[in-house]
Short mmCIF file of the C-alpha atoms (twelve columns), coordinates in Angstrom:
data_MODEL
# 
_entry.id   MODEL 
# 
loop_
_atom_site.group_PDB 
_atom_site.id 
_atom_site.type_symbol 
_atom_site.label_atom_id 
_atom_site.label_alt_id 
_atom_site.label_comp_id 
_atom_site.label_asym_id 
_atom_site.label_seq_id 
_atom_site.Cartn_x 
_atom_site.Cartn_y 
_atom_site.Cartn_z 
_atom_site.pdbx_PDB_model_num 
ATOM 1  C CA . MET A 1  -10.412 -12.052 25.627  1 
ATOM 2  C CA . PRO A 2  -12.651 -10.844 22.798  1 
ATOM 3  C CA . ASN A 3  -15.055 -8.019  23.511  1 
ATOM 4  C CA . ILE A 4  -18.432 -9.366  22.374  1 
ATOM 5  C CA . LYS A 5  -21.675 -7.448  22.747  1 
ATOM 6  C CA . PRO A 6  -25.206 -7.843  21.431  1 
ATOM 7  C CA . ILE A 7  -26.093 -5.411  18.665  1 
ATOM 8  C CA . SER A 8  -28.823 -3.999  20.906  1 
ATOM 9  C CA . ASP A 9  -26.025 -2.371  22.964  1 
ATOM 10 C CA . LEU A 10 -25.659 0.118   20.109  1 
ATOM 11 C CA . ARG A 11 -28.606 1.985   21.603  1 
ATOM 12 C CA . ASN A 12 -25.910 3.464   23.808  1 
ATOM 13 C CA . TYR A 13 -23.261 3.580   21.073  1 
ATOM 14 C CA . SER A 14 -20.907 5.892   22.939  1 
ATOM 15 C CA . ALA A 15 -20.451 3.238   25.659  1 
ATOM 16 C CA . VAL A 16 -19.713 0.624   22.974  1 
ATOM 17 C CA . LEU A 17 -17.220 2.905   21.221  1 
ATOM 18 C CA . GLU A 18 -15.351 3.497   24.482  1 
ATOM 19 C CA . ASP A 19 -14.424 -0.200  24.471  1 
ATOM 20 C CA . VAL A 20 -12.847 -0.013  20.987  1 
ATOM 21 C CA . THR A 21 -9.056  0.281   21.037  1 
ATOM 22 C CA . VAL A 22 -6.216  -0.748  18.739  1 
ATOM 23 C CA . GLY A 23 -5.905  -4.506  19.041  1 
ATOM 24 C CA . SER A 24 -9.235  -4.802  20.833  1 
ATOM 25 C CA . PRO A 25 -12.195 -4.519  18.464  1 
ATOM 26 C CA . VAL A 26 -15.776 -4.937  19.604  1 
ATOM 27 C CA . TYR A 27 -17.675 -7.814  18.009  1 
ATOM 28 C CA . LEU A 28 -21.421 -7.346  17.699  1 
ATOM 29 C CA . THR A 29 -23.801 -10.270 17.649  1 
ATOM 30 C CA . LYS A 30 -27.298 -10.575 16.271  1 
ATOM 31 C CA . ASN A 31 -29.420 -13.445 17.547  1 
ATOM 32 C CA . GLY A 32 -26.324 -14.928 19.169  1 
ATOM 33 C CA . HIS A 33 -24.240 -15.000 15.971  1 
ATOM 34 C CA . GLY A 34 -21.335 -12.747 15.002  1 
ATOM 35 C CA . CYS A 35 -22.549 -10.014 12.712  1 
ATOM 36 C CA . TYR A 36 -20.300 -6.929  12.801  1 
ATOM 37 C CA . THR A 37 -16.920 -5.729  14.026  1 
ATOM 38 C CA . ILE A 38 -16.147 -2.232  15.221  1 
ATOM 39 C CA . MET A 39 -12.434 -1.471  15.160  1 
ATOM 40 C CA . ASP A 40 -10.093 1.471   15.438  1 
ATOM 41 C CA . ILE A 41 -9.606  3.044   11.998  1 
ATOM 42 C CA . ASN A 42 -5.806  3.032   12.360  1 
ATOM 43 C CA . GLU A 43 -5.886  -0.722  12.903  1 
ATOM 44 C CA . GLN A 44 -8.171  -1.200  9.903   1 
ATOM 45 C CA . GLU A 45 -5.889  0.895   7.678   1 
ATOM 46 C CA . GLU A 46 -2.876  -1.132  8.823   1 
ATOM 47 C CA . MET A 47 -4.722  -4.382  8.069   1 
ATOM 48 C CA . SER A 48 -5.616  -3.077  4.592   1 
ATOM 49 C CA . ARG A 49 -2.002  -2.067  3.964   1 
ATOM 50 C CA . LYS A 50 -0.796  -5.520  4.997   1 
ATOM 51 C CA . ALA A 51 -3.426  -7.194  2.799   1 
ATOM 52 C CA . ARG A 52 -2.305  -5.165  -0.248  1 
ATOM 53 C CA . LYS A 53 1.334   -5.997  0.499   1 
ATOM 54 C CA . TYR A 54 0.452   -9.690  0.824   1 
ATOM 55 C CA . ASP A 55 -1.463  -9.662  -2.490  1 
ATOM 56 C CA . LYS A 56 1.535   -8.032  -4.200  1 
ATOM 57 C CA . MET A 57 3.903   -10.654 -2.763  1 
ATOM 58 C CA . VAL A 58 1.639   -13.480 -3.941  1 
ATOM 59 C CA . ALA A 59 1.571   -12.003 -7.465  1 
ATOM 60 C CA . GLU A 60 5.366   -11.595 -7.468  1 
ATOM 61 C CA . LEU A 61 5.826   -15.211 -6.345  1 
ATOM 62 C CA . GLU A 62 3.504   -16.402 -9.112  1 
ATOM 63 C CA . VAL A 63 5.518   -14.482 -11.734 1 
ATOM 64 C CA . MET A 64 8.783   -15.874 -10.352 1 
ATOM 65 C CA . LYS A 65 7.302   -19.398 -10.445 1 
ATOM 66 C CA . MET A 66 6.270   -18.965 -14.082 1 
ATOM 67 C CA . LEU A 67 9.699   -17.578 -15.028 1 
ATOM 68 C CA . ASN A 68 11.369  -20.503 -13.281 1 
ATOM 69 C CA . GLU A 69 9.144   -22.970 -15.155 1 
ATOM 70 C CA . GLY A 70 10.047  -21.276 -18.437 1 
ATOM 71 C CA . LEU A 71 13.741  -21.425 -17.615 1 
ATOM 72 C CA . ALA A 72 13.499  -25.119 -16.713 1 
ATOM 73 C CA . SER A 73 11.584  -25.829 -19.913 1 
ATOM 74 C CA . ALA A 74 14.155  -23.986 -22.014 1 
ATOM 75 C CA . ASN A 75 17.003  -25.866 -20.350 1 
ATOM 76 C CA . GLU A 76 15.267  -29.217 -20.940 1 
ATOM 77 C CA . GLU A 77 13.814  -28.676 -24.408 1 
ATOM 78 C CA . GLY A 78 16.305  -26.156 -25.723 1 
ATOM 79 C CA . TRP A 79 16.266  -22.455 -26.284 1 
ATOM 80 C CA . ILE A 80 14.743  -20.804 -29.358 1 
ATOM 81 C CA . ASP A 81 16.205  -17.901 -31.254 1 
ATOM 82 C CA . GLU A 82 14.734  -14.411 -31.314 1 
ATOM 83 C CA . ASP A 83 13.158  -14.749 -34.777 1 
ATOM 84 C CA . SER A 84 11.346  -17.948 -33.778 1 
ATOM 85 C CA . MET A 85 10.065  -16.260 -30.627 1 
ATOM 86 C CA . ARG A 86 8.740   -13.250 -32.562 1 
ATOM 87 C CA . LEU A 87 6.993   -15.542 -35.052 1 
ATOM 88 C CA . HIS A 88 5.458   -17.595 -32.247 1 
ATOM 89 C CA . PHE A 89 3.946   -14.553 -30.517 1 
ATOM 90 C CA . LYS A 90 2.851   -12.955 -33.783 1 
ATOM 91 C CA . GLU A 91 0.912   -16.103 -34.693 1 
ATOM 92 C CA . ARG A 92 -0.444  -16.490 -31.181 1 
ATOM 93 C CA . PHE A 93 -1.788  -12.956 -30.792 1 
ATOM 94 C CA . GLU A 94 -2.746  -12.308 -34.413 1 
ATOM 95 C CA . ASN A 95 -6.103  -14.062 -33.926 1 
ATOM 96 C CA . GLU A 96 -7.048  -12.124 -30.784 1 
# 
């Protein structure tokens, strides 16, 4: 069950902080709407670590998808030799 308190309870912040534990943050409301979360710093650091790991995995999957598309394209349309590839990229990036 979520621990929800009005923001006015922060007048006695030590009582609010006593309710904060790992896995049990305190949600503060303002005018009946969620406004803030107070959570254990260890839990927040773990969430940040997981978010960074997730972002890295998403980027790796995107690169693998692009490599797979390139491989499929090369198999369908044919491979080019090294000189043609160098010329292609030289022309492409020369104007940038």
